[in-house]
Amino acid sequence: MDAAETELREYGVRLWRDLPQAPVPALERAQLVARAVDAVRSALARARPLPVWLRDLRGALQSSGQWDALALDGAGQVVQSVLRLHEGAEAEFESDVDVLWRASEAGERLVPSGFVQEILLDHVITFAPDPRLPRAVPARPTPRPLPTGDALPVTRLSASAYEDLRRCPYRFFALRQLRLQAPDELESELGKRDFGNWLHSLLKIFHDILKTAAAQDIPARVAMINIAAERATQELALSESEFLPFAAIWPRVREGYLAWLAEHEATGAVFDVGEASLSMPLGRLTLIGKIDRMDRQSDGHALLIDYKTEPRSTTAERIKSGQEDTQLAFYAALIEDDTLAAAYVNLGEKEPTKTYTQPDIVGLRDELIEGIRDDMERLEQGAALPALGEGKACDYCAARGLCRKDFWK
């Protein structure tokens, strides 16, 4: 299922209900999965008494091949028992049901749900005594994890993966070496990342159109970039309702970008390629990445550009802390060019688009390559990969539940 959802996202399918109509041969496997799931779900569509639900659920698990897998797993056996899924166990629910609800949370009183209140009004309820007994539990704080990753060799390294290693070695171990990343799911809500992906896609389409366009005046460019926006919306399978948050800010972003582009082209810079996937061997390691854009400056030298939709202060801090910033230097390492220049282009939602040039990108690139060599060598030799538990890296870290930071000494 994880592989199917990842594949579907890559082809722009965002809703399961749209899958049968997706005219993409590569999606045949996912379509078979969806049809098989729908066949099971359709039999569970109508309302029915709880004991009947349990019998039908057991049948659905058996017909779909899930029952035996649960029976062979310790946790699965507990699920079968607790849900009364075994043959005849549903009879326990023929006439009495125990309903539990929380009366408070963190000291704040909670009102029972509407479902519980309806039961309280329409039925004679017997309240059971509280079976809980207070007991003293000694504090047992969790030590910081110190795993080693030498048994999990790294052969390919991206900019985001290396940034994980620098911010927190344990996050690199958990998400990159153990590959415990959360998969991209369908039916998910759109967020800031989706807006960035949409912008990247439409700018690639726009500049490809612009390369072959005869008209270059402002009205023509506005028309072309609007066409690119519509095409990007279709490619990402965004509905009109999903696109509304983007549509509200798109005119300002569009005007700011076109104004920036005119000033940028006045310096002699010309768009060369966008969204290019590159790789570079580094000993037994291969550096990989997709660059947003490459231009040619008036002197013929390459200009590496990375788009950003973050606050300006964040982009400015990246430039200020050049040696701490991984992204531009890593992308520069994918290109064999000692005359390379690099910059972030901040596509402001409220402020004009602005360029943030990274000085001495070649020097920063060379330092980064040496750092990668040293870090990978230490990793191969069994150096510990501790959870640092410091700074903003922990605020939204997907590995926080694994490192157990909230329970350290």
Short mmCIF file of C-alpha atoms in Angstrom, two decimals:
data_model
loop_
_atom_site.label_atom_id
_atom_site.label_comp_id
_atom_site.label_asym_id
_atom_site.label_seq_id
_atom_site.Cartn_x
_atom_site.Cartn_y
_atom_site.Cartn_z
CA MET A 1 0.00 0.00 0.00
CA ASP A 2 2.83 2.41 0.85
CA ALA A 3 4.49 1.74 -2.51
CA ALA A 4 1.19 2.17 -4.36
CA GLU A 5 0.42 5.52 -2.65
CA THR A 6 3.91 6.84 -3.37
CA GLU A 7 3.54 5.86 -7.02
CA LEU A 8 0.12 7.48 -7.25
CA ARG A 9 1.38 10.75 -5.76
CA GLU A 10 4.16 10.84 -8.34
CA TYR A 11 1.56 10.64 -11.13
CA GLY A 12 -0.58 13.40 -9.65
CA VAL A 13 -3.40 11.22 -8.29
CA ARG A 14 -4.54 12.69 -4.97
CA LEU A 15 -7.88 10.98 -4.27
CA TRP A 16 -8.61 7.26 -4.19
CA ARG A 17 -11.97 7.83 -5.87
CA ASP A 18 -10.16 9.29 -8.92
CA LEU A 19 -7.97 6.24 -9.37
CA PRO A 20 -10.18 4.15 -11.69
CA GLN A 21 -10.26 7.02 -14.21
CA ALA A 22 -6.51 7.68 -14.13
CA PRO A 23 -5.26 6.94 -17.70
CA VAL A 24 -1.75 5.91 -16.65
CA PRO A 25 -0.54 2.38 -17.53
CA ALA A 26 2.01 2.44 -14.72
CA LEU A 27 -0.85 2.62 -12.21
CA GLU A 28 -2.27 -0.79 -13.09
CA ARG A 29 -1.00 -2.38 -9.87
CA ALA A 30 -2.51 0.36 -7.70
CA GLN A 31 -5.79 0.16 -9.62
CA LEU A 32 -5.99 -3.58 -8.94
CA VAL A 33 -5.42 -2.91 -5.25
CA ALA A 34 -8.10 -0.21 -5.21
CA ARG A 35 -10.66 -2.43 -6.96
CA ALA A 36 -10.01 -5.28 -4.54
CA VAL A 37 -10.41 -2.93 -1.56
CA ASP A 38 -13.61 -1.43 -2.99
CA ALA A 39 -15.08 -4.91 -3.42
CA VAL A 40 -14.60 -5.53 0.31
CA ARG A 41 -15.70 -2.05 1.40
CA SER A 42 -18.92 -2.10 -0.63
CA ALA A 43 -20.13 -5.09 1.39
CA LEU A 44 -19.69 -3.03 4.58
CA ALA A 45 -21.54 0.08 3.44
CA ARG A 46 -24.94 -0.34 5.12
CA ALA A 47 -25.80 0.02 8.81
CA ARG A 48 -26.25 -3.14 10.89
CA PRO A 49 -26.32 -4.29 14.55
CA LEU A 50 -22.97 -4.61 16.29
CA PRO A 51 -22.87 -8.44 16.40
CA VAL A 52 -23.59 -8.51 12.66
CA TRP A 53 -20.84 -5.93 12.12
CA LEU A 54 -18.36 -8.16 13.91
CA ARG A 55 -19.32 -11.24 11.89
CA ASP A 56 -19.10 -9.29 8.63
CA LEU A 57 -15.79 -7.74 9.64
CA ARG A 58 -14.40 -11.20 10.36
CA GLY A 59 -15.58 -12.33 6.93
CA ALA A 60 -13.99 -9.30 5.25
CA LEU A 61 -10.66 -9.96 6.96
CA GLN A 62 -10.79 -13.61 5.95
CA SER A 63 -11.77 -12.97 2.32
CA SER A 64 -9.06 -10.32 1.90
CA GLY A 65 -6.33 -12.55 3.32
CA GLN A 66 -5.74 -10.43 6.43
CA TRP A 67 -7.13 -12.83 9.03
CA ASP A 68 -4.27 -15.34 8.96
CA ALA A 69 -1.69 -12.56 9.13
CA LEU A 70 -3.34 -11.23 12.30
CA ALA A 71 -3.51 -14.71 13.81
CA LEU A 72 0.23 -15.22 13.32
CA ASP A 73 1.15 -11.91 14.98
CA GLY A 74 1.15 -11.32 18.74
CA ALA A 75 -0.44 -7.88 18.49
CA GLY A 76 -2.86 -9.17 15.85
CA GLN A 77 -4.04 -11.91 18.20
CA VAL A 78 -4.81 -9.29 20.85
CA VAL A 79 -6.81 -7.28 18.27
CA GLN A 80 -8.86 -10.36 17.35
CA SER A 81 -9.57 -11.04 21.01
CA VAL A 82 -10.35 -7.50 22.16
CA LEU A 83 -12.67 -6.82 19.21
CA ARG A 84 -14.48 -10.15 19.78
CA LEU A 85 -13.74 -11.26 16.22
CA HIS A 86 -13.42 -14.97 16.87
CA GLU A 87 -16.29 -17.28 15.90
CA GLY A 88 -19.15 -16.89 18.39
CA ALA A 89 -17.44 -14.13 20.43
CA GLU A 90 -19.84 -11.51 19.02
CA ALA A 91 -22.65 -13.06 21.05
CA GLU A 92 -21.34 -11.12 24.06
CA PHE A 93 -22.78 -7.97 22.45
CA GLU A 94 -26.24 -9.36 21.67
CA SER A 95 -27.81 -7.38 24.65
CA ASP A 96 -25.18 -5.30 26.87
CA VAL A 97 -22.52 -2.91 25.88
CA ASP A 98 -20.00 -1.12 28.15
CA VAL A 99 -19.46 2.52 27.20
CA LEU A 100 -16.39 4.35 28.46
CA TRP A 101 -15.62 8.07 28.16
CA ARG A 102 -13.25 10.56 29.69
CA ALA A 103 -14.67 12.95 32.28
CA SER A 104 -11.64 15.26 32.23
CA GLU A 105 -8.32 15.91 30.53
CA ALA A 106 -5.38 17.70 32.13
CA GLY A 107 -7.69 18.90 34.89
CA GLU A 108 -10.31 20.28 32.50
CA ARG A 109 -13.82 18.83 32.64
CA LEU A 110 -15.05 17.21 29.41
CA VAL A 111 -18.70 16.98 28.37
CA PRO A 112 -19.74 13.51 27.11
CA SER A 113 -20.19 13.20 23.37
CA GLY A 114 -23.62 13.55 21.80
CA PHE A 115 -23.74 9.79 21.34
CA VAL A 116 -23.19 9.19 25.06
CA GLN A 117 -25.68 11.90 26.06
CA GLU A 118 -28.33 10.30 23.85
CA ILE A 119 -27.79 6.97 25.62
CA LEU A 120 -28.04 8.68 29.01
CA LEU A 121 -31.39 10.22 28.03
CA ASP A 122 -33.01 7.18 26.43
CA HIS A 123 -31.79 4.29 28.57
CA VAL A 124 -31.50 3.27 32.20
CA ILE A 125 -27.75 3.30 32.79
CA THR A 126 -25.89 1.44 35.49
CA PHE A 127 -22.66 3.19 36.41
CA ALA A 128 -19.87 0.79 37.28
CA PRO A 129 -17.46 1.59 40.13
CA ASP A 130 -14.08 2.98 39.10
CA PRO A 131 -11.77 -0.06 38.93
CA ARG A 132 -8.60 2.01 39.03
CA LEU A 133 -6.38 1.92 42.11
CA PRO A 134 -3.72 4.57 42.81
CA ARG A 135 -0.18 3.26 43.00
CA ALA A 136 3.27 4.75 43.27
CA VAL A 137 5.42 4.30 40.16
CA PRO A 138 9.14 5.06 40.42
CA ALA A 139 10.48 7.43 37.80
CA ARG A 140 12.48 5.64 35.12
CA PRO A 141 13.74 8.25 32.67
CA THR A 142 14.86 7.05 29.26
CA PRO A 143 18.57 7.43 28.39
CA ARG A 144 19.50 9.16 25.18
CA PRO A 145 19.86 6.62 22.37
CA LEU A 146 23.36 6.05 20.98
CA PRO A 147 22.98 3.74 17.97
CA THR A 148 25.66 3.03 15.38
CA GLY A 149 24.95 2.80 11.67
CA ASP A 150 27.94 0.90 10.31
CA ALA A 151 25.73 -2.14 9.55
CA LEU A 152 23.50 0.04 7.33
CA PRO A 153 25.82 1.30 4.56
CA VAL A 154 24.88 4.56 2.85
CA THR A 155 25.37 4.46 -0.93
CA ARG A 156 23.25 7.46 -2.02
CA LEU A 157 23.02 10.79 -0.22
CA SER A 158 20.69 13.73 -0.85
CA ALA A 159 20.91 17.27 0.47
CA SER A 160 17.98 16.74 2.84
CA ALA A 161 19.45 13.47 4.14
CA TYR A 162 22.81 15.09 4.84
CA GLU A 163 21.08 18.01 6.54
CA ASP A 164 19.40 15.47 8.82
CA LEU A 165 22.80 14.04 9.73
CA ARG A 166 24.16 17.48 10.59
CA ARG A 167 21.13 18.57 12.61
CA CYS A 168 20.72 15.33 14.53
CA PRO A 169 22.67 12.10 13.83
CA TYR A 170 19.89 10.01 15.37
CA ARG A 171 17.34 11.46 12.95
CA PHE A 172 19.60 10.42 10.07
CA PHE A 173 19.88 6.93 11.56
CA ALA A 174 16.13 6.54 12.09
CA LEU A 175 14.72 8.17 8.96
CA ARG A 176 17.48 7.53 6.42
CA GLN A 177 19.27 4.36 7.46
CA LEU A 178 16.34 2.50 9.03
CA ARG A 179 14.03 4.19 6.46
CA LEU A 180 11.28 4.86 8.99
CA GLN A 181 9.97 7.90 7.12
CA ALA A 182 6.23 8.41 6.98
CA PRO A 183 5.00 7.61 3.45
CA ASP A 184 3.15 10.17 1.35
CA GLU A 185 -0.54 9.35 1.67
CA LEU A 186 -3.47 10.12 -0.56
CA GLU A 187 -6.43 12.11 0.75
CA SER A 188 -4.08 14.40 2.72
CA GLU A 189 -4.73 18.10 3.23
CA LEU A 190 -2.72 20.61 1.26
CA GLY A 191 -0.07 22.61 3.04
CA LYS A 192 2.87 24.93 2.54
CA ARG A 193 4.92 22.17 0.91
CA ASP A 194 2.21 21.60 -1.70
CA PHE A 195 2.25 25.31 -2.56
CA GLY A 196 6.01 25.13 -3.04
CA ASN A 197 5.71 22.04 -5.25
CA TRP A 198 3.04 23.78 -7.32
CA LEU A 199 5.22 26.86 -7.78
CA HIS A 200 8.24 24.77 -8.79
CA SER A 201 6.16 22.90 -11.34
CA LEU A 202 4.56 25.97 -12.91
CA LEU A 203 7.86 27.89 -13.16
CA LYS A 204 9.45 24.95 -14.99
CA ILE A 205 6.50 24.87 -17.42
CA PHE A 206 6.53 28.66 -17.80
CA HIS A 207 10.22 28.88 -18.69
CA ASP A 208 9.98 25.99 -21.12
CA ILE A 209 7.14 27.87 -22.87
CA LEU A 210 9.08 31.14 -22.71
CA LYS A 211 12.06 29.57 -24.47
CA THR A 212 10.07 29.04 -27.67
CA ALA A 213 7.68 32.01 -27.43
CA ALA A 214 7.84 34.78 -29.99
CA ALA A 215 6.10 37.44 -27.88
CA GLN A 216 8.01 38.60 -24.80
CA ASP A 217 5.98 41.62 -23.61
CA ILE A 218 4.40 41.74 -20.16
CA PRO A 219 0.81 40.83 -21.22
CA ALA A 220 2.12 37.83 -23.16
CA ARG A 221 4.19 36.70 -20.20
CA VAL A 222 1.23 37.03 -17.85
CA ALA A 223 -0.82 34.86 -20.21
CA MET A 224 1.98 32.27 -20.46
CA ILE A 225 2.54 32.03 -16.72
CA ASN A 226 -1.22 31.67 -16.16
CA ILE A 227 -1.27 28.80 -18.65
CA ALA A 228 1.64 27.24 -16.76
CA ALA A 229 -0.27 27.64 -13.49
CA GLU A 230 -3.31 25.86 -14.92
CA ARG A 231 -1.16 23.06 -16.31
CA ALA A 232 0.65 22.63 -12.98
CA THR A 233 -2.71 22.48 -11.20
CA GLN A 234 -3.81 19.70 -13.55
CA GLU A 235 -0.55 17.79 -13.19
CA LEU A 236 -0.83 17.87 -9.39
CA ALA A 237 -4.52 16.88 -9.66
CA LEU A 238 -5.71 19.86 -7.58
CA SER A 239 -9.44 20.54 -7.58
CA GLU A 240 -10.80 24.10 -7.69
CA SER A 241 -11.62 23.98 -3.99
CA GLU A 242 -8.13 22.75 -3.10
CA PHE A 243 -6.59 25.46 -5.25
CA LEU A 244 -8.45 28.30 -3.50
CA PRO A 245 -5.69 29.02 -0.92
CA PHE A 246 -3.16 29.22 -3.76
CA ALA A 247 -5.46 31.30 -5.96
CA ALA A 248 -5.80 33.95 -3.26
CA ILE A 249 -2.07 34.71 -3.16
CA TRP A 250 -1.10 33.75 -6.71
CA PRO A 251 -1.61 37.21 -8.35
CA ARG A 252 0.85 38.87 -5.91
CA VAL A 253 3.40 36.08 -6.33
CA ARG A 254 3.03 36.21 -10.12
CA GLU A 255 3.51 39.98 -10.33
CA GLY A 256 6.49 39.89 -7.99
CA TYR A 257 8.14 37.07 -9.92
CA LEU A 258 7.65 38.65 -13.36
CA ALA A 259 9.09 41.95 -12.09
CA TRP A 260 12.09 40.09 -10.63
CA LEU A 261 12.55 38.15 -13.87
CA ALA A 262 12.73 41.35 -15.93
CA GLU A 263 15.44 42.76 -13.65
CA HIS A 264 17.27 39.43 -13.63
CA GLU A 265 17.28 39.17 -17.43
CA ALA A 266 18.50 42.77 -17.68
CA THR A 267 21.81 41.57 -16.19
CA GLY A 268 22.23 39.23 -19.18
CA ALA A 269 21.15 36.06 -17.35
CA VAL A 270 19.28 33.46 -19.44
CA PHE A 271 17.27 30.46 -18.22
CA ASP A 272 19.02 27.19 -19.12
CA VAL A 273 17.27 24.26 -17.43
CA GLY A 274 14.85 23.58 -14.59
CA GLU A 275 14.03 20.67 -12.28
CA ALA A 276 17.10 18.72 -13.41
CA SER A 277 17.95 15.50 -11.55
CA LEU A 278 21.74 15.19 -11.11
CA SER A 279 24.16 12.78 -9.47
CA MET A 280 27.86 12.90 -8.68
CA PRO A 281 30.11 10.01 -7.52
CA LEU A 282 32.12 10.61 -4.36
CA GLY A 283 34.16 7.50 -3.70
CA ARG A 284 31.74 4.68 -2.85
CA LEU A 285 29.03 7.27 -2.28
CA THR A 286 26.78 8.93 -4.87
CA LEU A 287 25.45 12.42 -4.23
CA ILE A 288 21.98 12.93 -5.70
CA GLY A 289 19.61 15.85 -6.02
CA LYS A 290 17.17 17.81 -8.16
CA ILE A 291 18.10 21.44 -8.78
CA ASP A 292 15.31 23.96 -9.20
CA ARG A 293 16.99 25.97 -11.91
CA MET A 294 20.23 26.70 -13.77
CA ASP A 295 20.83 29.97 -15.64
CA ARG A 296 23.68 31.25 -17.79
CA GLN A 297 25.02 34.66 -16.85
CA SER A 298 26.27 37.30 -19.28
CA ASP A 299 29.83 35.95 -18.96
CA GLY A 300 28.67 32.43 -19.79
CA HIS A 301 29.17 31.10 -16.26
CA ALA A 302 26.48 28.99 -14.64
CA LEU A 303 24.17 30.34 -11.95
CA LEU A 304 22.54 27.77 -9.69
CA ILE A 305 19.17 28.91 -8.31
CA ASP A 306 17.06 27.38 -5.56
CA TYR A 307 13.53 28.68 -5.06
CA LYS A 308 12.24 29.41 -1.56
CA THR A 309 8.72 30.20 -0.33
CA GLU A 310 9.78 30.76 3.28
CA PRO A 311 9.97 34.06 5.23
CA ARG A 312 12.68 36.40 3.99
CA SER A 313 14.44 36.37 7.33
CA THR A 314 14.90 32.60 7.03
CA THR A 315 16.44 32.89 3.57
CA ALA A 316 18.70 35.74 4.69
CA GLU A 317 19.91 33.63 7.61
CA ARG A 318 20.87 30.85 5.20
CA ILE A 319 23.22 33.22 3.40
CA LYS A 320 24.54 34.71 6.61
CA SER A 321 25.45 31.27 7.97
CA GLY A 322 27.00 29.94 4.78
CA GLN A 323 28.94 27.13 6.40
CA GLU A 324 25.86 26.01 8.34
CA ASP A 325 23.65 25.92 5.25
CA THR A 326 23.74 22.59 3.42
CA GLN A 327 21.43 23.00 0.47
CA LEU A 328 23.13 25.32 -2.04
CA ALA A 329 26.61 23.95 -1.36
CA PHE A 330 25.31 20.38 -1.77
CA TYR A 331 23.65 21.20 -5.10
CA ALA A 332 26.86 22.90 -6.21
CA ALA A 333 28.68 19.63 -5.46
CA LEU A 334 26.57 17.99 -8.17
CA ILE A 335 28.10 20.23 -10.82
CA GLU A 336 31.74 20.13 -11.97
CA ASP A 337 32.27 23.87 -12.39
CA ASP A 338 34.75 26.01 -10.46
CA THR A 339 33.25 29.24 -11.85
CA LEU A 340 29.79 28.44 -10.54
CA ALA A 341 27.65 31.05 -8.80
CA ALA A 342 24.63 30.23 -6.65
CA ALA A 343 21.67 32.03 -5.09
CA TYR A 344 18.35 31.56 -3.37
CA VAL A 345 15.36 33.27 -4.99
CA ASN A 346 12.67 33.99 -2.40
CA LEU A 347 9.21 33.96 -4.01
CA GLY A 348 7.45 36.22 -1.56
CA GLU A 349 3.73 35.95 -0.94
CA LYS A 350 3.50 39.46 0.53
CA GLU A 351 6.84 40.93 -0.52
CA PRO A 352 8.52 41.16 -3.93
CA THR A 353 10.61 38.26 -5.18
CA LYS A 354 14.24 38.77 -4.18
CA THR A 355 17.63 37.18 -4.89
CA TYR A 356 19.95 36.14 -2.07
CA THR A 357 23.37 35.36 -3.52
CA GLN A 358 25.62 32.94 -1.65
CA PRO A 359 29.19 34.32 -1.80
CA ASP A 360 32.09 31.94 -2.42
CA ILE A 361 29.86 28.99 -3.25
CA VAL A 362 32.80 27.05 -4.72
CA GLY A 363 34.73 27.31 -1.44
CA LEU A 364 31.67 26.31 0.57
CA ARG A 365 31.11 23.40 -1.81
CA ASP A 366 34.65 22.12 -1.35
CA GLU A 367 34.36 22.39 2.43
CA LEU A 368 31.05 20.53 2.34
CA ILE A 369 32.51 17.70 0.24
CA GLU A 370 35.33 17.25 2.75
CA GLY A 371 32.79 17.26 5.55
CA ILE A 372 30.73 14.58 3.80
CA ARG A 373 33.81 12.41 3.33
CA ASP A 374 34.75 12.73 7.00
CA ASP A 375 31.22 12.09 8.25
CA MET A 376 30.69 9.03 6.05
CA GLU A 377 34.06 7.60 7.07
CA ARG A 378 33.22 8.01 10.76
CA LEU A 379 29.81 6.45 10.18
CA GLU A 380 31.38 3.42 8.45
CA GLN A 381 33.78 3.02 11.37
CA GLY A 382 30.90 2.73 13.83
CA ALA A 383 30.77 6.21 15.32
CA ALA A 384 27.75 6.74 17.58
CA LEU A 385 24.76 8.59 16.15
CA PRO A 386 23.33 10.34 19.22
CA ALA A 387 20.05 12.18 19.51
CA LEU A 388 21.07 15.78 20.15
CA GLY A 389 17.70 17.07 21.33
CA GLU A 390 18.61 20.69 20.66
CA GLY A 391 17.19 23.68 18.81
CA LYS A 392 14.41 23.90 16.24
CA ALA A 393 15.36 20.54 14.73
CA CYS A 394 13.27 18.83 17.42
CA ASP A 395 10.11 20.90 17.00
CA TYR A 396 8.67 18.99 14.04
CA CYS A 397 10.98 15.97 13.90
CA ALA A 398 9.38 12.75 12.66
CA ALA A 399 11.82 10.71 14.77
CA ARG A 400 10.95 12.36 18.10
CA GLY A 401 8.76 9.46 19.15
CA LEU A 402 11.64 7.06 18.50
CA CYS A 403 14.39 8.93 20.32
CA ARG A 404 11.96 9.50 23.25
CA LYS A 405 13.31 12.98 23.93
CA ASP A 406 10.37 13.85 26.16
CA PHE A 407 11.34 11.05 28.55
CA TRP A 408 15.09 11.60 28.88
CA LYS A 409 16.78 12.09 32.20
#
